[in-house]
PDB file of C-alpha atoms in Angstrom:
ATOM      1  CA  UNK A   1      13.632  -3.937   0.259  1.00 90.00           C
ATOM      2  CA  UNK A   2      16.545  -5.230  -1.412  1.00 92.00           C
ATOM      3  CA  UNK A   3      18.264  -8.558  -2.196  1.00 91.00           C
ATOM      4  CA  UNK A   4      21.804  -9.431  -3.009  1.00 92.00           C
ATOM      5  CA  UNK A   5      21.031  -8.599  -6.730  1.00 93.00           C
ATOM      6  CA  UNK A   6      19.810  -5.088  -5.879  1.00 94.00           C
ATOM      7  CA  UNK A   7      22.284  -4.379  -3.022  1.00 96.00           C
ATOM      8  CA  UNK A   8      26.030  -4.477  -4.514  1.00 95.00           C
ATOM      9  CA  UNK A   9      28.482  -2.135  -6.228  1.00 95.00           C
ATOM     10  CA  UNK A  10      26.804  -0.122  -9.034  1.00 94.00           C
ATOM     11  CA  UNK A  11      23.358  -1.556  -8.122  1.00 95.00           C
ATOM     12  CA  UNK A  12      19.730  -0.269  -7.861  1.00 96.00           C
ATOM     13  CA  UNK A  13      20.301   0.623  -4.170  1.00 97.00           C
ATOM     14  CA  UNK A  14      23.100   2.858  -4.893  1.00 97.00           C
ATOM     15  CA  UNK A  15      20.988   4.414  -7.637  1.00 97.00           C
ATOM     16  CA  UNK A  16      18.092   5.004  -5.090  1.00 97.00           C
ATOM     17  CA  UNK A  17      20.314   6.319  -2.543  1.00 97.00           C
ATOM     18  CA  UNK A  18      21.933   8.898  -5.004  1.00 96.00           C
ATOM     19  CA  UNK A  19      18.380   9.940  -6.255  1.00 96.00           C
ATOM     20  CA  UNK A  20      17.352  10.924  -2.620  1.00 96.00           C
ATOM     21  CA  UNK A  21      20.676  12.697  -2.119  1.00 95.00           C
ATOM     22  CA  UNK A  22      20.428  14.872  -5.117  1.00 93.00           C
ATOM     23  CA  UNK A  23      16.335  15.278  -5.246  1.00 92.00           C
ATOM     24  CA  UNK A  24      14.662  18.355  -4.356  1.00 92.00           C
ATOM     25  CA  UNK A  25      13.878  18.448  -0.637  1.00 94.00           C
ATOM     26  CA  UNK A  26      14.758  14.950  -0.227  1.00 95.00           C
ATOM     27  CA  UNK A  27      18.223  14.563   1.319  1.00 95.00           C
ATOM     28  CA  UNK A  28      17.158  15.090   4.842  1.00 95.00           C
ATOM     29  CA  UNK A  29      14.939  12.043   4.550  1.00 95.00           C
ATOM     30  CA  UNK A  30      17.936   9.740   4.197  1.00 96.00           C
ATOM     31  CA  UNK A  31      18.167   9.833   8.037  1.00 95.00           C
ATOM     32  CA  UNK A  32      14.647   8.413   8.212  1.00 95.00           C
ATOM     33  CA  UNK A  33      15.096   5.724   5.680  1.00 96.00           C
ATOM     34  CA  UNK A  34      15.587   2.075   6.686  1.00 96.00           C
ATOM     35  CA  UNK A  35      16.704  -0.403   3.943  1.00 96.00           C
ATOM     36  CA  UNK A  36      15.419  -3.868   4.435  1.00 94.00           C
ATOM     37  CA  UNK A  37      17.873  -6.577   3.351  1.00 93.00           C
ATOM     38  CA  UNK A  38      16.500  -9.930   2.414  1.00 90.00           C
ATOM     39  CA  UNK A  39      19.725 -11.737   2.806  1.00 91.00           C
ATOM     40  CA  UNK A  40      22.975 -11.695   4.582  1.00 95.00           C
ATOM     41  CA  UNK A  41      24.771 -10.583   1.432  1.00 95.00           C
ATOM     42  CA  UNK A  42      22.528  -7.606   0.792  1.00 94.00           C
ATOM     43  CA  UNK A  43      22.986  -6.719   4.584  1.00 96.00           C
ATOM     44  CA  UNK A  44      26.684  -6.470   4.303  1.00 97.00           C
ATOM     45  CA  UNK A  45      26.548  -4.222   1.283  1.00 97.00           C
ATOM     46  CA  UNK A  46      23.767  -2.121   2.813  1.00 97.00           C
ATOM     47  CA  UNK A  47      25.775  -1.351   5.920  1.00 97.00           C
ATOM     48  CA  UNK A  48      28.806  -0.046   3.769  1.00 96.00           C
ATOM     49  CA  UNK A  49      26.169   2.195   1.966  1.00 96.00           C
ATOM     50  CA  UNK A  50      23.711   3.289   4.346  1.00 97.00           C
ATOM     51  CA  UNK A  51      23.542   3.819   8.179  1.00 95.00           C
ATOM     52  CA  UNK A  52      20.243   2.112   8.696  1.00 97.00           C
ATOM     53  CA  UNK A  53      19.740  -1.374   7.515  1.00 97.00           C
ATOM     54  CA  UNK A  54      17.642  -4.209   8.833  1.00 94.00           C
ATOM     55  CA  UNK A  55      17.766  -7.927   7.839  1.00 93.00           C
ATOM     56  CA  UNK A  56      14.350  -9.365   7.385  1.00 87.00           C
ATOM     57  CA  UNK A  57      14.551 -13.168   7.863  1.00 77.00           C
ATOM     58  CA  UNK A  58      11.417 -14.987   6.690  1.00 67.00           C
ATOM     59  CA  UNK A  59      10.295 -18.241   5.380  1.00 49.00           C
ATOM     60  CA  UNK A  60       9.347 -18.110   1.860  1.00 53.00           C
ATOM     61  CA  UNK A  61       6.587 -20.154   0.320  1.00 51.00           C
ATOM     62  CA  UNK A  62       7.169 -21.748  -3.279  1.00 44.00           C
ATOM     63  CA  UNK A  63       4.482 -19.470  -4.677  1.00 42.00           C
ATOM     64  CA  UNK A  64       6.229 -16.159  -3.368  1.00 47.00           C
ATOM     65  CA  UNK A  65       8.916 -14.472  -5.471  1.00 48.00           C
ATOM     66  CA  UNK A  66      12.374 -13.964  -4.550  1.00 50.00           C
ATOM     67  CA  UNK A  67      12.486 -10.722  -6.301  1.00 60.00           C
ATOM     68  CA  UNK A  68      12.281  -7.645  -3.991  1.00 60.00           C
ATOM     69  CA  UNK A  69      10.003  -5.478  -6.471  1.00 55.00           C
ATOM     70  CA  UNK A  70       6.374  -5.485  -6.585  1.00 50.00           C
ATOM     71  CA  UNK A  71       4.367  -2.969  -4.459  1.00 43.00           C
ATOM     72  CA  UNK A  72       3.974  -5.023  -1.153  1.00 49.00           C
ATOM     73  CA  UNK A  73       3.187  -8.092  -3.043  1.00 50.00           C
ATOM     74  CA  UNK A  74       3.530 -11.296  -0.990  1.00 61.00           C
ATOM     75  CA  UNK A  75       2.505 -11.696   2.740  1.00 68.00           C
ATOM     76  CA  UNK A  76       5.979 -11.056   4.114  1.00 74.00           C
ATOM     77  CA  UNK A  77       6.028  -7.530   3.127  1.00 79.00           C
ATOM     78  CA  UNK A  78       2.391  -6.971   4.196  1.00 81.00           C
ATOM     79  CA  UNK A  79       3.326  -8.397   7.592  1.00 83.00           C
ATOM     80  CA  UNK A  80       6.256  -6.242   7.926  1.00 88.00           C
ATOM     81  CA  UNK A  81       4.247  -3.132   7.242  1.00 89.00           C
ATOM     82  CA  UNK A  82       1.674  -4.152   9.626  1.00 90.00           C
ATOM     83  CA  UNK A  83       4.280  -4.486  12.344  1.00 92.00           C
ATOM     84  CA  UNK A  84       5.664  -1.217  11.813  1.00 94.00           C
ATOM     85  CA  UNK A  85       2.005   0.560  11.960  1.00 94.00           C
ATOM     86  CA  UNK A  86       1.373  -1.407  15.094  1.00 95.00           C
ATOM     87  CA  UNK A  87       4.587   0.062  16.612  1.00 96.00           C
ATOM     88  CA  UNK A  88       2.983   3.438  15.993  1.00 96.00           C
ATOM     89  CA  UNK A  89       4.982   4.630  13.110  1.00 95.00           C
ATOM     90  CA  UNK A  90       3.641   6.010  10.067  1.00 94.00           C
ATOM     91  CA  UNK A  91       5.446   4.622   7.084  1.00 94.00           C
ATOM     92  CA  UNK A  92       6.367   5.745   3.697  1.00 93.00           C
ATOM     93  CA  UNK A  93       7.168   2.760   1.704  1.00 91.00           C
ATOM     94  CA  UNK A  94       9.030   2.793  -1.546  1.00 92.00           C
ATOM     95  CA  UNK A  95      10.405   0.277  -4.017  1.00 90.00           C
ATOM     96  CA  UNK A  96      14.162   0.773  -4.471  1.00 93.00           C
ATOM     97  CA  UNK A  97      13.793   0.960  -8.262  1.00 92.00           C
ATOM     98  CA  UNK A  98      11.964   4.483  -7.557  1.00 93.00           C
ATOM     99  CA  UNK A  99      13.921   7.268  -8.266  1.00 93.00           C
ATOM    100  CA  UNK A 100      13.014  10.286  -5.997  1.00 94.00           C
ATOM    101  CA  UNK A 101      13.264  13.544  -7.930  1.00 92.00           C
ATOM    102  CA  UNK A 102      11.332  15.542  -5.431  1.00 93.00           C
ATOM    103  CA  UNK A 103       9.851  15.065  -1.996  1.00 94.00           C
ATOM    104  CA  UNK A 104       6.803  12.704  -2.425  1.00 92.00           C
ATOM    105  CA  UNK A 105       5.428  13.687   1.044  1.00 91.00           C
ATOM    106  CA  UNK A 106       4.229  16.898  -0.439  1.00 90.00           C
ATOM    107  CA  UNK A 107       1.484  15.046  -2.262  1.00 91.00           C
ATOM    108  CA  UNK A 108       0.190  12.866   0.332  1.00 91.00           C
ATOM    109  CA  UNK A 109      -2.934  14.083   2.014  1.00 87.00           C
ATOM    110  CA  UNK A 110      -2.302  14.258   5.947  1.00 85.00           C
ATOM    111  CA  UNK A 111      -6.041  13.738   6.687  1.00 87.00           C
ATOM    112  CA  UNK A 112      -6.172  10.263   4.785  1.00 89.00           C
ATOM    113  CA  UNK A 113      -5.100   6.906   6.068  1.00 89.00           C
ATOM    114  CA  UNK A 114      -3.417   5.876   2.989  1.00 90.00           C
ATOM    115  CA  UNK A 115      -1.741   7.631   0.095  1.00 91.00           C
ATOM    116  CA  UNK A 116      -0.886   5.441  -2.769  1.00 89.00           C
ATOM    117  CA  UNK A 117       0.550   5.852  -6.311  1.00 87.00           C
ATOM    118  CA  UNK A 118      -1.217   3.422  -8.850  1.00 81.00           C
ATOM    119  CA  UNK A 119       0.099   4.567 -12.101  1.00 64.00           C
ATOM    120  CA  UNK A 120      -3.321   5.478 -13.464  1.00 54.00           C
ATOM    121  CA  UNK A 121      -5.945   8.300 -12.919  1.00 45.00           C
ATOM    122  CA  UNK A 122      -8.277   6.267 -10.688  1.00 42.00           C
ATOM    123  CA  UNK A 123     -10.785   9.164 -10.659  1.00 41.00           C
ATOM    124  CA  UNK A 124     -12.009   8.265 -14.025  1.00 40.00           C
ATOM    125  CA  UNK A 125     -11.082   4.552 -14.032  1.00 39.00           C
ATOM    126  CA  UNK A 126     -12.365   3.015 -10.696  1.00 41.00           C
ATOM    127  CA  UNK A 127     -12.880  -0.280 -12.147  1.00 38.00           C
ATOM    128  CA  UNK A 128      -9.608  -0.740 -14.101  1.00 41.00           C
ATOM    129  CA  UNK A 129      -7.648  -3.780 -13.007  1.00 39.00           C
ATOM    130  CA  UNK A 130      -4.351  -2.904 -11.906  1.00 40.00           C
ATOM    131  CA  UNK A 131      -1.272  -5.043 -11.794  1.00 43.00           C
ATOM    132  CA  UNK A 132       2.079  -4.716  -9.878  1.00 44.00           C
ATOM    133  CA  UNK A 133       3.539  -3.110 -13.140  1.00 47.00           C
ATOM    134  CA  UNK A 134       0.937  -0.538 -13.191  1.00 52.00           C
ATOM    135  CA  UNK A 135       1.725   0.790  -9.672  1.00 65.00           C
ATOM    136  CA  UNK A 136       3.861   3.751  -8.887  1.00 70.00           C
ATOM    137  CA  UNK A 137       6.003   1.867  -6.337  1.00 85.00           C
ATOM    138  CA  UNK A 138       5.201   4.056  -3.471  1.00 89.00           C
ATOM    139  CA  UNK A 139       2.555   4.615  -0.680  1.00 91.00           C
ATOM    140  CA  UNK A 140       2.135   6.329   2.603  1.00 92.00           C
ATOM    141  CA  UNK A 141       0.171   4.914   5.517  1.00 92.00           C
ATOM    142  CA  UNK A 142      -0.542   6.497   8.703  1.00 93.00           C
ATOM    143  CA  UNK A 143      -0.376   4.433  11.965  1.00 94.00           C
ATOM    144  CA  UNK A 144      -4.060   4.394  13.100  1.00 92.00           C
ATOM    145  CA  UNK A 145      -6.949   1.819  13.789  1.00 90.00           C
ATOM    146  CA  UNK A 146      -8.088   1.966  10.169  1.00 85.00           C
ATOM    147  CA  UNK A 147      -4.849   0.887   8.642  1.00 88.00           C
ATOM    148  CA  UNK A 148      -3.946  -1.533  11.035  1.00 89.00           C
ATOM    149  CA  UNK A 149      -7.424  -3.208  10.788  1.00 85.00           C
ATOM    150  CA  UNK A 150      -6.946  -3.161   7.069  1.00 83.00           C
ATOM    151  CA  UNK A 151      -3.724  -5.353   7.313  1.00 82.00           C
ATOM    152  CA  UNK A 152      -5.191  -7.544  10.052  1.00 82.00           C
ATOM    153  CA  UNK A 153      -7.922  -8.434   7.782  1.00 79.00           C
ATOM    154  CA  UNK A 154      -5.358  -9.248   4.991  1.00 75.00           C
ATOM    155  CA  UNK A 155      -3.678 -11.517   7.392  1.00 73.00           C
ATOM    156  CA  UNK A 156      -6.991 -13.300   8.048  1.00 74.00           C
ATOM    157  CA  UNK A 157      -7.291 -13.642   4.252  1.00 73.00           C
ATOM    158  CA  UNK A 158      -3.959 -15.255   3.926  1.00 69.00           C
ATOM    159  CA  UNK A 159      -5.589 -18.376   5.572  1.00 70.00           C
ATOM    160  CA  UNK A 160      -9.007 -18.095   3.936  1.00 72.00           C
ATOM    161  CA  UNK A 161      -7.903 -17.073   0.561  1.00 70.00           C
ATOM    162  CA  UNK A 162      -4.241 -17.866   0.006  1.00 65.00           C
ATOM    163  CA  UNK A 163      -4.606 -17.098  -3.657  1.00 64.00           C
ATOM    164  CA  UNK A 164      -4.789 -13.342  -2.977  1.00 60.00           C
ATOM    165  CA  UNK A 165      -1.212 -13.102  -1.897  1.00 57.00           C
ATOM    166  CA  UNK A 166       0.140 -11.571  -5.150  1.00 59.00           C
ATOM    167  CA  UNK A 167      -2.284  -8.506  -5.255  1.00 66.00           C
ATOM    168  CA  UNK A 168      -0.735  -5.031  -5.067  1.00 72.00           C
ATOM    169  CA  UNK A 169      -1.853  -2.661  -2.574  1.00 78.00           C
ATOM    170  CA  UNK A 170      -3.724  -0.868  -5.501  1.00 80.00           C
ATOM    171  CA  UNK A 171      -5.701  -3.743  -6.151  1.00 77.00           C
ATOM    172  CA  UNK A 172      -6.514  -4.060  -2.494  1.00 79.00           C
ATOM    173  CA  UNK A 173      -7.703  -0.663  -1.616  1.00 80.00           C
ATOM    174  CA  UNK A 174     -10.058  -0.722  -4.671  1.00 79.00           C
ATOM    175  CA  UNK A 175     -11.976  -3.696  -3.157  1.00 79.00           C
ATOM    176  CA  UNK A 176     -15.512  -2.878  -1.796  1.00 79.00           C
ATOM    177  CA  UNK A 177     -14.820  -4.406   1.608  1.00 77.00           C
ATOM    178  CA  UNK A 178     -11.587  -2.471   1.920  1.00 78.00           C
ATOM    179  CA  UNK A 179     -13.205   0.611   0.646  1.00 77.00           C
ATOM    180  CA  UNK A 180     -15.745   0.359   3.439  1.00 77.00           C
ATOM    181  CA  UNK A 181     -13.172  -0.547   6.090  1.00 75.00           C
ATOM    182  CA  UNK A 182     -11.058   2.545   5.165  1.00 77.00           C
ATOM    183  CA  UNK A 183     -14.176   4.807   5.261  1.00 77.00           C
ATOM    184  CA  UNK A 184     -13.010   6.189   1.852  1.00 73.00           C
ATOM    185  CA  UNK A 185      -9.903   7.654   3.523  1.00 84.00           C
ATOM    186  CA  UNK A 186      -7.424   6.940   0.557  1.00 86.00           C
ATOM    187  CA  UNK A 187      -5.586   9.416  -1.634  1.00 86.00           C
ATOM    188  CA  UNK A 188      -4.638   8.262  -5.266  1.00 88.00           C
ATOM    189  CA  UNK A 189      -1.678  10.138  -6.047  1.00 87.00           C
ATOM    190  CA  UNK A 190      -1.821  11.789  -9.540  1.00 85.00           C
ATOM    191  CA  UNK A 191       0.178   9.899 -12.126  1.00 81.00           C
ATOM    192  CA  UNK A 192       1.267  13.328 -13.550  1.00 81.00           C
ATOM    193  CA  UNK A 193       3.528  13.413 -10.264  1.00 86.00           C
ATOM    194  CA  UNK A 194       4.396   9.783  -9.965  1.00 86.00           C
ATOM    195  CA  UNK A 195       5.519   8.494 -13.182  1.00 80.00           C
ATOM    196  CA  UNK A 196       7.078   5.243 -14.596  1.00 80.00           C
ATOM    197  CA  UNK A 197       8.898   3.874 -17.507  1.00 80.00           C
ATOM    198  CA  UNK A 198       6.930   2.841 -20.542  1.00 74.00           C
ATOM    199  CA  UNK A 199       4.035   5.478 -19.411  1.00 69.00           C
ATOM    200  CA  UNK A 200       2.362   6.163 -22.712  1.00 60.00           C
ATOM    201  CA  UNK A 201       1.726  10.136 -21.895  1.00 56.00           C
ATOM    202  CA  UNK A 202       4.396  12.664 -21.762  1.00 55.00           C
ATOM    203  CA  UNK A 203       4.620  14.314 -18.480  1.00 63.00           C
ATOM    204  CA  UNK A 204       5.434  17.734 -17.230  1.00 69.00           C
ATOM    205  CA  UNK A 205       9.028  17.651 -15.869  1.00 74.00           C
ATOM    206  CA  UNK A 206       8.473  20.243 -13.361  1.00 77.00           C
ATOM    207  CA  UNK A 207       5.694  18.098 -11.625  1.00 80.00           C
ATOM    208  CA  UNK A 208       7.348  14.859 -11.731  1.00 86.00           C
ATOM    209  CA  UNK A 209       8.045  13.499  -8.151  1.00 90.00           C
ATOM    210  CA  UNK A 210       9.197   9.952  -8.496  1.00 91.00           C
ATOM    211  CA  UNK A 211       9.914   7.760 -11.487  1.00 88.00           C
ATOM    212  CA  UNK A 212       9.327   3.872 -11.334  1.00 88.00           C
ATOM    213  CA  UNK A 213      11.355   1.362 -13.373  1.00 87.00           C
ATOM    214  CA  UNK A 214       8.395  -0.832 -13.035  1.00 78.00           C
ATOM    215  CA  UNK A 215       8.225  -2.402 -16.910  1.00 79.00           C
ATOM    216  CA  UNK A 216      11.943  -3.336 -16.782  1.00 81.00           C
ATOM    217  CA  UNK A 217      11.703  -6.894 -15.822  1.00 77.00           C
ATOM    218  CA  UNK A 218      15.566  -7.529 -15.564  1.00 85.00           C
ATOM    219  CA  UNK A 219      17.900  -5.891 -13.055  1.00 90.00           C
ATOM    220  CA  UNK A 220      20.577  -5.081 -15.917  1.00 90.00           C
ATOM    221  CA  UNK A 221      17.818  -2.845 -17.841  1.00 88.00           C
ATOM    222  CA  UNK A 222      16.636  -1.126 -14.639  1.00 91.00           C
ATOM    223  CA  UNK A 223      20.176  -0.077 -13.836  1.00 93.00           C
ATOM    224  CA  UNK A 224      20.912   1.075 -17.318  1.00 90.00           C
ATOM    225  CA  UNK A 225      17.995   3.354 -17.805  1.00 88.00           C
ATOM    226  CA  UNK A 226      17.756   4.704 -14.255  1.00 92.00           C
ATOM    227  CA  UNK A 227      21.429   5.640 -14.639  1.00 92.00           C
ATOM    228  CA  UNK A 228      20.627   7.625 -17.614  1.00 87.00           C
ATOM    229  CA  UNK A 229      17.715   9.310 -15.927  1.00 87.00           C
ATOM    230  CA  UNK A 230      19.904  10.407 -12.860  1.00 90.00           C
ATOM    231  CA  UNK A 231      22.757  11.531 -15.081  1.00 87.00           C
ATOM    232  CA  UNK A 232      20.263  13.914 -16.993  1.00 81.00           C
ATOM    233  CA  UNK A 233      19.028  15.199 -13.708  1.00 80.00           C
ATOM    234  CA  UNK A 234      22.458  15.900 -12.403  1.00 79.00           C
ATOM    235  CA  UNK A 235      23.658  17.694 -15.519  1.00 77.00           C
ATOM    236  CA  UNK A 236      20.290  19.806 -15.245  1.00 69.00           C
ATOM    237  CA  UNK A 237      19.554  18.705 -18.727  1.00 65.00           C
ATOM    238  CA  UNK A 238      16.367  20.579 -19.795  1.00 56.00           C
ATOM    239  CA  UNK A 239      15.226  17.853 -22.258  1.00 57.00           C
ATOM    240  CA  UNK A 240      15.522  14.752 -19.994  1.00 59.00           C
ATOM    241  CA  UNK A 241      12.306  12.718 -20.436  1.00 60.00           C
ATOM    242  CA  UNK A 242      10.926   9.545 -19.028  1.00 62.00           C
ATOM    243  CA  UNK A 243      11.312   6.999 -21.751  1.00 57.00           C
ATOM    244  CA  UNK A 244       7.921   5.646 -23.178  1.00 57.00           C
ATOM    245  CA  UNK A 245       9.028   2.299 -24.768  1.00 57.00           C
ATOM    246  CA  UNK A 246      11.808   0.930 -22.713  1.00 58.00           C
ATOM    247  CA  UNK A 247      12.236  -2.638 -21.360  1.00 64.00           C
ATOM    248  CA  UNK A 248       9.372  -3.928 -23.481  1.00 56.00           C
TER     249      UNK A 248
END
């Protein structure tokens, strides 16, 4: 999802599309990619950069952010994902500030309803609190009764508990009621494969699949450092690294 700030010349959208074009076993996925524009200006630019663009008009509450980043935060994103699942499509959702270095589908468990990158090893930290910044900016959801029921439950919560609207998908799938509804059919993607800027631990470059500029809170910083990352990749620089202290 992109707005006018993220979809313009030399923008985050351009960098994302470039990462998919040059990534390992990712270029063919461009024909399956739909970019959701949040305003008319973003749509006009998207149509020049990519063949599959969709204008998503919605009424925004004051409590909801205008920014397109954040892993399915806000009810409009959750509602859009639910509509796609109800149409019978499996969905691979990615933030635009996530660079695809390799095909992320290779890490998704086809037997599970949801595969989600949360930026932490949840096997050992089941009760850690996860904010949007801690997410990996990527998830895969199958179109089936389990996932559709989960998003239906969330739509009910919008009325009963409006304060929960800013939870990330990682926050949601860790809740006891959701775990029960999903019948534990969730794959938490390894943060050794799904990295992000400001991640404290060094990563094996041969395993990194996506990199999320999650801790860069302004667009200018995101564009600057994502450009450097892609340039190193295109130059086959063996010393390229994910910066550990950027944007703080």
